[in-house]
Coordinates of C-alpha atoms in Angstrom, one line a residue:
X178 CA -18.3 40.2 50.2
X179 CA -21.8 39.4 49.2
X180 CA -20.7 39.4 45.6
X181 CA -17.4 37.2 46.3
X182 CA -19.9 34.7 48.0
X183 CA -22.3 34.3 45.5
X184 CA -19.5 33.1 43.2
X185 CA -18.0 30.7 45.6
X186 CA -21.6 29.2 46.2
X187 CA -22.2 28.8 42.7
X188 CA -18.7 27.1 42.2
X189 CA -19.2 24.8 45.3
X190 CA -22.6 23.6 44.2
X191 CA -21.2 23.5 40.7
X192 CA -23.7 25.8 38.9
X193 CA -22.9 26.0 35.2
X194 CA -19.7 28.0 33.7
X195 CA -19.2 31.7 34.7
X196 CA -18.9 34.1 32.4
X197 CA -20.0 31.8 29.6
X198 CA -21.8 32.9 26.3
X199 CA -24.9 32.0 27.6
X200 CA -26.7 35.1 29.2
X201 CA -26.3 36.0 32.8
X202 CA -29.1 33.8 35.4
X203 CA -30.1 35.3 38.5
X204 CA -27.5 34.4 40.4
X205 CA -24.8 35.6 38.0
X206 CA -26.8 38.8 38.1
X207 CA -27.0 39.2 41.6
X208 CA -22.8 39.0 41.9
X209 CA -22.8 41.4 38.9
X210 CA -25.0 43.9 41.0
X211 CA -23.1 43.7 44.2
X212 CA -19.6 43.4 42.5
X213 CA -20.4 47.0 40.5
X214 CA -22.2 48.3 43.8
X215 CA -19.0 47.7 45.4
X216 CA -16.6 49.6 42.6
X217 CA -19.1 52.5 42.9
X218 CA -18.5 52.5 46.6
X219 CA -14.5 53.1 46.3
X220 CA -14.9 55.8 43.3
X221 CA -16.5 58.2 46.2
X222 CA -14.7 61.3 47.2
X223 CA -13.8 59.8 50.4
X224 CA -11.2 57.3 49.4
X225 CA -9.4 59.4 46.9
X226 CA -7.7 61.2 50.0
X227 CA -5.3 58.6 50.6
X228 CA -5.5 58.5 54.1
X229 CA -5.0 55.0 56.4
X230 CA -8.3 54.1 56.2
X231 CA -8.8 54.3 52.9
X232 CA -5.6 53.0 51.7
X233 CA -6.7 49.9 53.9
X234 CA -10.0 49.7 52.4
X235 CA -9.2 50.0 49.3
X236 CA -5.9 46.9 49.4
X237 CA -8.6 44.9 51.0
X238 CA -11.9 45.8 48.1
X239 CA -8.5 44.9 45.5
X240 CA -7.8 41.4 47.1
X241 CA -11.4 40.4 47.2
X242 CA -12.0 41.3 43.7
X243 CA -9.1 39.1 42.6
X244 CA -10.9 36.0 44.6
X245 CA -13.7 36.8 42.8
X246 CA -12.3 37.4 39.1
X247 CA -10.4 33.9 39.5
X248 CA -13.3 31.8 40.7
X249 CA -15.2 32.9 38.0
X250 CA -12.3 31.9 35.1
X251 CA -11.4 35.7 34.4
X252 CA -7.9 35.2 35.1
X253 CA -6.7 38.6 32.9
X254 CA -9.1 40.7 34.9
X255 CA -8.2 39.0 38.2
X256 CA -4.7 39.4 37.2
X257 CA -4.6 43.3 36.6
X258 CA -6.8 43.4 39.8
X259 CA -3.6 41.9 41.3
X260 CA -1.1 43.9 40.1
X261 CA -2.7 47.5 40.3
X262 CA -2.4 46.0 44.2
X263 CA 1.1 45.8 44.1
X264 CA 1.9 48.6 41.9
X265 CA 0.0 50.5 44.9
X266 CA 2.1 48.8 47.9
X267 CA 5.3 49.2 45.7
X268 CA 4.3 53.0 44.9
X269 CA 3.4 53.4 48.3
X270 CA 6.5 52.0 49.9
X271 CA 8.7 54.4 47.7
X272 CA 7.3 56.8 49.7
X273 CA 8.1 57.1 53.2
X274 CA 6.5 61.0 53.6
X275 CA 4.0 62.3 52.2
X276 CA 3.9 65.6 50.6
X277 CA 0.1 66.3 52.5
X278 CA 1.8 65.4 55.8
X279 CA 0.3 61.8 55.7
X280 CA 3.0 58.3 56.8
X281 CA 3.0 55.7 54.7
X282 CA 1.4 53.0 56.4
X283 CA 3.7 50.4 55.1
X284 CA 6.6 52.0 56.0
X285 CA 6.6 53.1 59.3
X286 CA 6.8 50.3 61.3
X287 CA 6.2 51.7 64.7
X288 CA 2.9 53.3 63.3
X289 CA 1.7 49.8 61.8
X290 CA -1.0 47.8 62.7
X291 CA -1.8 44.0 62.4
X292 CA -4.0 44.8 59.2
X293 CA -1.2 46.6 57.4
X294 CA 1.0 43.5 57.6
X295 CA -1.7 40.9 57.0
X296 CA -2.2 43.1 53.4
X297 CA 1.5 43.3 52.6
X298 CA 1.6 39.2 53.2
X299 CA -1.6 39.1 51.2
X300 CA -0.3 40.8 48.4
X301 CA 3.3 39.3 48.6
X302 CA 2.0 36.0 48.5
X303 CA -0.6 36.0 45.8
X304 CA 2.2 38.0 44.1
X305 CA 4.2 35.1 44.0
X306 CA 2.1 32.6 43.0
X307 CA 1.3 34.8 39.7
X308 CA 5.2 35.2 39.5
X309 CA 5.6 31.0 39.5
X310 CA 3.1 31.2 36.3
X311 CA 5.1 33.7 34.8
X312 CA 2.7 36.4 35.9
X313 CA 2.1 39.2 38.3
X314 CA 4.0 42.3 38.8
X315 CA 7.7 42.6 39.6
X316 CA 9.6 43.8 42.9
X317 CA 12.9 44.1 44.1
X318 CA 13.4 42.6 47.1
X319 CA 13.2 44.4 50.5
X320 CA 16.7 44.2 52.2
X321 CA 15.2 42.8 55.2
X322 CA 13.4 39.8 52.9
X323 CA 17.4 38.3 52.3
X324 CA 18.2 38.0 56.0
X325 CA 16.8 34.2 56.0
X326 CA 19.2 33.8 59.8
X327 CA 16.6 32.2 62.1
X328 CA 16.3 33.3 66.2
X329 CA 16.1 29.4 66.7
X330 CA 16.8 26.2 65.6
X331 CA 13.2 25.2 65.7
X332 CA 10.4 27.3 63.9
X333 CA 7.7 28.4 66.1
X334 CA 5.1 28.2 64.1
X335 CA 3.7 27.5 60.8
X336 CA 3.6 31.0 59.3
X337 CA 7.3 31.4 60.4
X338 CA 8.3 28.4 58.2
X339 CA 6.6 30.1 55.3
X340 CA 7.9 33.5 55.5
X341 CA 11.2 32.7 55.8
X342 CA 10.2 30.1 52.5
X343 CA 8.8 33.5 50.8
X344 CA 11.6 35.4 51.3
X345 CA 13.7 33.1 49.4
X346 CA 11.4 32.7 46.6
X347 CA 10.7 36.5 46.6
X348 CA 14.7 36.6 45.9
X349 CA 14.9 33.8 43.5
X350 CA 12.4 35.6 40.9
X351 CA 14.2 38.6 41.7
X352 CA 17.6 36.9 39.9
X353 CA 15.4 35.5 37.3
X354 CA 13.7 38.5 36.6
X355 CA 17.2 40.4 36.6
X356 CA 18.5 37.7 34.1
X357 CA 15.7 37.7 31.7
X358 CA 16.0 41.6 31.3
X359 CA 19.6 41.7 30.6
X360 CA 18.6 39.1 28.1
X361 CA 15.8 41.1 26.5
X362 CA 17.6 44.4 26.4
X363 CA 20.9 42.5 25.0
X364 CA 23.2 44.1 28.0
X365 CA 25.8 42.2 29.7
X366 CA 26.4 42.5 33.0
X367 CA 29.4 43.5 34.3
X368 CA 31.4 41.7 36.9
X369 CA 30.4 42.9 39.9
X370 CA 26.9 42.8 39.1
X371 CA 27.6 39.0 38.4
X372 CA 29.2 38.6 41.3
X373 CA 26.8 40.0 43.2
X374 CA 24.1 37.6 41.6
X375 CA 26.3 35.0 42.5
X376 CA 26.2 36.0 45.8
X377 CA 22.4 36.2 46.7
X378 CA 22.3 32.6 44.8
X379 CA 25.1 31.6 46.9
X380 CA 23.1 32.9 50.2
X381 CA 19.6 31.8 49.1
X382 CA 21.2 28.3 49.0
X383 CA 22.6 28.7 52.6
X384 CA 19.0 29.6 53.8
X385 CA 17.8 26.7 51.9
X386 CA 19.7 24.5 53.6
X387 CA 19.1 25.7 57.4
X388 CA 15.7 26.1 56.6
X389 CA 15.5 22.0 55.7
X390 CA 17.5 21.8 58.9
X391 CA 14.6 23.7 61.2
X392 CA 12.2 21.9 59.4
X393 CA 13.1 18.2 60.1
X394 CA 13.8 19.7 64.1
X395 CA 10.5 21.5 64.0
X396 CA 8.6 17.9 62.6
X397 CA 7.8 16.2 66.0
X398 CA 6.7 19.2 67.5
X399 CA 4.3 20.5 65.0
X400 CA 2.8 16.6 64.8
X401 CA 1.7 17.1 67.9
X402 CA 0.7 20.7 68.0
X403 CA -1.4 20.8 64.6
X404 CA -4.5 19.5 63.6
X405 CA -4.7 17.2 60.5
X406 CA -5.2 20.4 58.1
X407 CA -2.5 22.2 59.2
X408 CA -0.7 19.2 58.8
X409 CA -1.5 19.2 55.5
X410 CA -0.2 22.7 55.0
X411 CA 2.9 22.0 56.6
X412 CA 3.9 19.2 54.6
X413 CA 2.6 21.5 51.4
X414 CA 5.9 23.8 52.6
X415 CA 8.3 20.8 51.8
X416 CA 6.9 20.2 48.1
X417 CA 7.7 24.5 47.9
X418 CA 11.1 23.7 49.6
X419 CA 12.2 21.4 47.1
X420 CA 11.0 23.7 44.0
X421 CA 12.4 26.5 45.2
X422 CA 15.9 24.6 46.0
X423 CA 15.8 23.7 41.9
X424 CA 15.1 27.1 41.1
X425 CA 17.7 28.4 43.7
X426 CA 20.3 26.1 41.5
X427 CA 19.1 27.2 37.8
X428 CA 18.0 31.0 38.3
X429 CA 21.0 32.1 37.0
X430 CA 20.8 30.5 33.8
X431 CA 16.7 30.2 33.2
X432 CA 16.9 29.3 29.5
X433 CA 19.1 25.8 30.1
X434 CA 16.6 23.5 30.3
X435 CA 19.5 20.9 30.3
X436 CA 20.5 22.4 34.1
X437 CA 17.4 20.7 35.2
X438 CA 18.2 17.2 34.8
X439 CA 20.7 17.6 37.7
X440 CA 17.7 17.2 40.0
X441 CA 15.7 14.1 38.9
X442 CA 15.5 13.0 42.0
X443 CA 14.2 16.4 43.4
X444 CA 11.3 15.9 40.7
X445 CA 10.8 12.2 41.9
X446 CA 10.2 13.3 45.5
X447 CA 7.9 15.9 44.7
X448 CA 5.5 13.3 43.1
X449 CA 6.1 10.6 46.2
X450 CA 5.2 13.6 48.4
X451 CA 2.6 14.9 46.6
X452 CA 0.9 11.5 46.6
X453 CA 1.6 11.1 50.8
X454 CA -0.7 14.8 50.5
X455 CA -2.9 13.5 48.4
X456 CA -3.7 10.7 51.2
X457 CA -3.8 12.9 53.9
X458 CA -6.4 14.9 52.3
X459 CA -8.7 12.5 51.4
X460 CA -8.1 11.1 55.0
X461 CA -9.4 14.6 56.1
X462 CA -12.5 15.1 53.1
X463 CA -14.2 11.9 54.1
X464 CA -16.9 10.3 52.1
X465 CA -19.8 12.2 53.9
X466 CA -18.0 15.8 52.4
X467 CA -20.7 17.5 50.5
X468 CA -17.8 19.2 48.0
X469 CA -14.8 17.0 48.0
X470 CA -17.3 13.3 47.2
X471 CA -18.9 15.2 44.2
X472 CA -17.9 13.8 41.0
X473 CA -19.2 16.2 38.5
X474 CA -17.3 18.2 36.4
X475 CA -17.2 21.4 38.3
X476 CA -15.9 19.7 41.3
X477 CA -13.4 22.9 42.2
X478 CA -11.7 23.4 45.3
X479 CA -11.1 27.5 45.8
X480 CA -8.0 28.8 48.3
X481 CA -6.2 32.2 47.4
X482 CA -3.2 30.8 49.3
X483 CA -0.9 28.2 48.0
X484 CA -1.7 24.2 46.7
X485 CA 0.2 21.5 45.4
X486 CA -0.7 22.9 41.4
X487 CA 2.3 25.3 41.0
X488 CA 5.5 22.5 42.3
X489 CA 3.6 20.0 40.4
X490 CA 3.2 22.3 37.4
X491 CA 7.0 23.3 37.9
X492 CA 7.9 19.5 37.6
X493 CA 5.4 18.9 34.3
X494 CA 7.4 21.8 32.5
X495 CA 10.7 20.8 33.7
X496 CA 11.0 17.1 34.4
X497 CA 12.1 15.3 31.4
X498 CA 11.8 12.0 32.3
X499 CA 8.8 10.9 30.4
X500 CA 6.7 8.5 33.0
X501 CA 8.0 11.0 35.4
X502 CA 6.3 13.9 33.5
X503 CA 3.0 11.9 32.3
X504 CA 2.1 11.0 36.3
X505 CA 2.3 14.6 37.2
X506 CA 0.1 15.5 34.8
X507 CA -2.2 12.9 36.0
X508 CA -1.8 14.0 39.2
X509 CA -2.8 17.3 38.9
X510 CA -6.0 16.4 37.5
X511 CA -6.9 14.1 40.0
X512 CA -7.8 16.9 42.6
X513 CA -9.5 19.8 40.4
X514 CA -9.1 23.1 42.4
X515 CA -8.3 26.6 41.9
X516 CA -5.3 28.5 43.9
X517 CA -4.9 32.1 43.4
X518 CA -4.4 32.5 39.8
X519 CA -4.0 28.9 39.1
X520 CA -6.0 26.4 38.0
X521 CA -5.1 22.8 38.0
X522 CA -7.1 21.4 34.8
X523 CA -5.6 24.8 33.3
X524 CA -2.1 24.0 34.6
X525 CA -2.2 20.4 33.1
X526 CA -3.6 21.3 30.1
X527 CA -0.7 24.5 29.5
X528 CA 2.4 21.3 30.4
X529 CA 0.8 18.5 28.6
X530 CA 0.7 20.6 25.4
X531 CA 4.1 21.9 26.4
X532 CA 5.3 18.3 26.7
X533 CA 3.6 17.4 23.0
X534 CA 5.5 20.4 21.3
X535 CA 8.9 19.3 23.0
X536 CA 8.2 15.4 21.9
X537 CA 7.0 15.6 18.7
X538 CA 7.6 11.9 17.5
X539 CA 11.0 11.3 19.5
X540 CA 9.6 8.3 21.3
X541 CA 7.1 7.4 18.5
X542 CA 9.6 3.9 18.2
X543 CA 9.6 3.7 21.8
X544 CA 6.1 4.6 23.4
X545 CA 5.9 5.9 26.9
X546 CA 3.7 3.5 29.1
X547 CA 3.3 4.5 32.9
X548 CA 0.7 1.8 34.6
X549 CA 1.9 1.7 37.3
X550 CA 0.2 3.6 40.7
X551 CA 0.7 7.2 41.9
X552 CA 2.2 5.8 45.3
X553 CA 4.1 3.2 43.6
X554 CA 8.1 4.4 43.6
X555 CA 9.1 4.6 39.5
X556 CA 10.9 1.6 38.5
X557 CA 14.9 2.3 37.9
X558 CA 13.9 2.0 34.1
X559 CA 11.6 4.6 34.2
X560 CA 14.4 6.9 35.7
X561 CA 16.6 5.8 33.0
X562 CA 14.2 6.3 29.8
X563 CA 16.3 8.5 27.1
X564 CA 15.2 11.9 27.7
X565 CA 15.0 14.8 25.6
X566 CA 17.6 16.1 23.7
X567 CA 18.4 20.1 24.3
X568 CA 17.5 21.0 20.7
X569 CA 13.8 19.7 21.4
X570 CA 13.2 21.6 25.0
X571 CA 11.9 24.4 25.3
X572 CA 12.2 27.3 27.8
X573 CA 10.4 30.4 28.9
X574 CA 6.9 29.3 28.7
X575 CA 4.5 32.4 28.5
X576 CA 0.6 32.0 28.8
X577 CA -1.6 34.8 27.7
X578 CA -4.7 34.3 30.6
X579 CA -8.2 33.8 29.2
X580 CA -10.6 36.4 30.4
X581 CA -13.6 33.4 29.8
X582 CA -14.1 30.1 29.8
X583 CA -15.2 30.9 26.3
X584 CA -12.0 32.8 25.5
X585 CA -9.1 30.8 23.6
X586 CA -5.8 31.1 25.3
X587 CA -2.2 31.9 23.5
X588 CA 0.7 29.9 24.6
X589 CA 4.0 30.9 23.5
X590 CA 7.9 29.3 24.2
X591 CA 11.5 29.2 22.9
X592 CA 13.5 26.7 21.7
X593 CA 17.0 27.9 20.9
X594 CA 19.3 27.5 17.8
X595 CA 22.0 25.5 16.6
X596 CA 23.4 29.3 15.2
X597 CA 23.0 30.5 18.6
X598 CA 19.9 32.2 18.4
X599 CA 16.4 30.8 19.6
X600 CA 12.9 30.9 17.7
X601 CA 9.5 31.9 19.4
X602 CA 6.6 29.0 19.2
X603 CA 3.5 30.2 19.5
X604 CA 0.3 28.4 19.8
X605 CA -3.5 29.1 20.3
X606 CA -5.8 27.3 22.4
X607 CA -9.4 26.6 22.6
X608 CA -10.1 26.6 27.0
X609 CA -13.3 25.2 27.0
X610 CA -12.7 21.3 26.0
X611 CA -11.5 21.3 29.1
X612 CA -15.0 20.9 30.7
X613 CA -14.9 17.5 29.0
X614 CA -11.2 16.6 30.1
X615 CA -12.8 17.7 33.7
X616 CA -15.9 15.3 33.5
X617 CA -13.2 12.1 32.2
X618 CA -10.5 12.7 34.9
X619 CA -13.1 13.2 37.7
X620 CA -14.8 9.8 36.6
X621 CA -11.2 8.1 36.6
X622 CA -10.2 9.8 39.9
X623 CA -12.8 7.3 42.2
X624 CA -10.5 4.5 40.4
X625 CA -7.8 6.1 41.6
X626 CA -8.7 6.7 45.1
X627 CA -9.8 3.4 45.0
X628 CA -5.9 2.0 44.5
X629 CA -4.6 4.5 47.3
X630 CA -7.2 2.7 49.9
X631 CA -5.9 -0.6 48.6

């Protein structure tokens, strides 16, 4: 704790790059000493015997390393951090006895306590947002995680509306991830394995729908239960609804990009909601807020729960409607802030070179212009600007993590074939311009706030 805190202070107070060339200060050293203090604590005797306690300890020493590696830009270590994790739930669960005569905590349900779900939530959830940047560490889904049928027509609370909303996704990267092997190993799939694809598509969409239903019913209740943060995060839910409903319709065929232009509108409401958030939290961070008013470059907001980077990241890659796909962008630089493994200037740096290998010079005779205000609603000839043909889109965007600021970054796609085939475009990266983008988008962004007030 005392190491993960020293890092968050030094980000909130934006004190220089960590892990940079430069040697370590004081304060860097200080984390350093309490961070290996506290991996010399879990290699003791004690913890190799697997018991609950340790098993706990350990989960909970994994998940607060992974804070820790991502606020200080070492997003491969924070990364592997994540998935030994997971591999350790997953291994865990495979094993309902013991052979010492010890339950697994994760499995026996009647033995569990509140901290034993809290870590498989933890996990589960900072799983998934890896998995939405083509990261982290695969799992099946649990066969209680597809039955998305709700006790009521209302949810209860908050953390209900998201579980149910994790379930589905959990499923979702399940059919991806089941697709994209089949792919890699060239095997077809029999019929009723596509069939039963179909199926959990086919049921994912149901819950999908019902769980739009409870949310517009639970709306009136939960404005007057929650405060103006948890507002905030329950209007975040919506933006996750309507990425997950795209992905629910496309997850079955991940490499045609050309499915996605089915859902324009989808894409459209994402930014108009995004914007409303963007409001709201402002309205919330007030002038007077010693970390939201700064305006240097290491302005960085830290959560290891969900933002608005990974829908609005989802919408830069696959939104091909080119004001549509330069205001995102925009967008996610406005608010610089780090959630989980992501990292909005990251993010908007991975699409916006994405969007320059897909474009090329196609609209060098007809330049994209987009003027106009985040909370204006685009123009009915910005929705009908040609878009991208399918032989210049790309699909399967892969981005090896830097373990630095320092450390350049490989970013690799495909583009498939007129012969049928596809080629692999692969591209490497300096990270660290992207202090200077910071320090330019954080002076435009009082402009910008500016023209929301008006």
């Amino acid at each position: 704790m005392l190491a993960l805190s020293s890092v968050h202070k030094r980000t909130c107070i934006g004190v220089g790059e960590v892990g940079s060339e430069r040697g370590p200060d004081r304060s860097e050293q200080f984390t350093l000493r309490q961070y290996n203090k506290a991996i010399d604590h879990l290699l003791e005797p004690r913890f190799a015997q697997k018991d609950k306690a340790s098993i706990r300890t350990v989960l909970v020493a994994c998940m607060l390393f992974i804070c820790l590696e991502f606020m200080r830009g070492r997003y491969k270590t924070g990364n592997n951090h994540l998935q030994s994790g997971i591999k350790l739930l997953a291994g865990l669960q495979r094993e309902p006895e013991r052979g010492d005569g010890h339950c697994n905590i994760l499995t026996q349900e009647s033995t569990r306590e509140p901290i034993d779900d809290w870590l498989i939530e933890a996990f589960t959830r900072m799983n998934l947002l890896a998995a939405q940047f083509n990261q982290g560490y695969w799992m099946p889904p649990s066969p209680r995680s597809s039955n998305y049928q709700p006790l009521s027509m209302t949810f209860q609370s908050v953390t209900q509306a998201r579980n149910m909303l994790d379930s589905m996704f959990k499923d979702i990267f399940y059919l991806m991830g089941c697709y994209r092997r089949e792919r890699h190993f060239e095997v077809r799939a029999d019929s009723s394995s596509e069939q039963g694809s179909l199926e959990v598509q086919r049921r994912i969409k149901t819950g999908l729908e019902v769980w739009s239903n409870m949310y517009k019913a639970s709306r009136v209740n939960f404005q007057v239960q929650l405060d103006a943060v948890s507002k905030i995060g329950y209007q975040l839910l919506f933006l996750y609804h309507i990425m997950a409903s795209i992905l629910a319709d496309t997850c079955l065929r991940p490499d045609d990009e050309m499915a996605f232009d089915r859902h324009c509108h989808g894409f459209v409401s994402m930014i108009t909601h995004s914007v409303n958030m963007l409001e709201a939290v402002r309205a919330v961070h007030n002038s007077n807020d010693p970390v939201f008013s700064r305006s240097g470059a290491e302005l960085s907001l830290f959560t290891a729960d969900i933002g608005w980077t990974p829908p609005l990241y989802f919408t830069a890659l696959h939104c091909r409607i080119p004001s549509i796909r330069r205001r995102t962008i925009k967008l996610l630089r406005t608010l610089p802030s780090r959630e989980g493994i992501w990292d909005s200037i990251f993010a908007a740096f991975v699409a916006e070179e994405v969007m320059r290998i897909e474009e090329g010079d196609y609209y060098m005779n007809a330049p994209v212009v987009d003027h106009a205000p985040f909370d204006n609603q685009p123009h009915d000839y910005a929705l009908s600007q040609p878009t991208l043909p399918a032989s210049r889109r790309v699909y399967d965007v892969q981005v090896v993590l830097p373990d630095s600021p320092s450390e350049k970054t490989l970013l690799s796609c495909k583009r498939n074939k007129s012969d049928g085939g596809y080629e692999v475009i692969t591209k490497e990266y300096d990270v660290g311009p992207q202090t200077d983008v910071a320090k330019k988008q954080c002076a435009e962004t009082s402009g910008l706030s500016k023209a929301l007030d008006d």
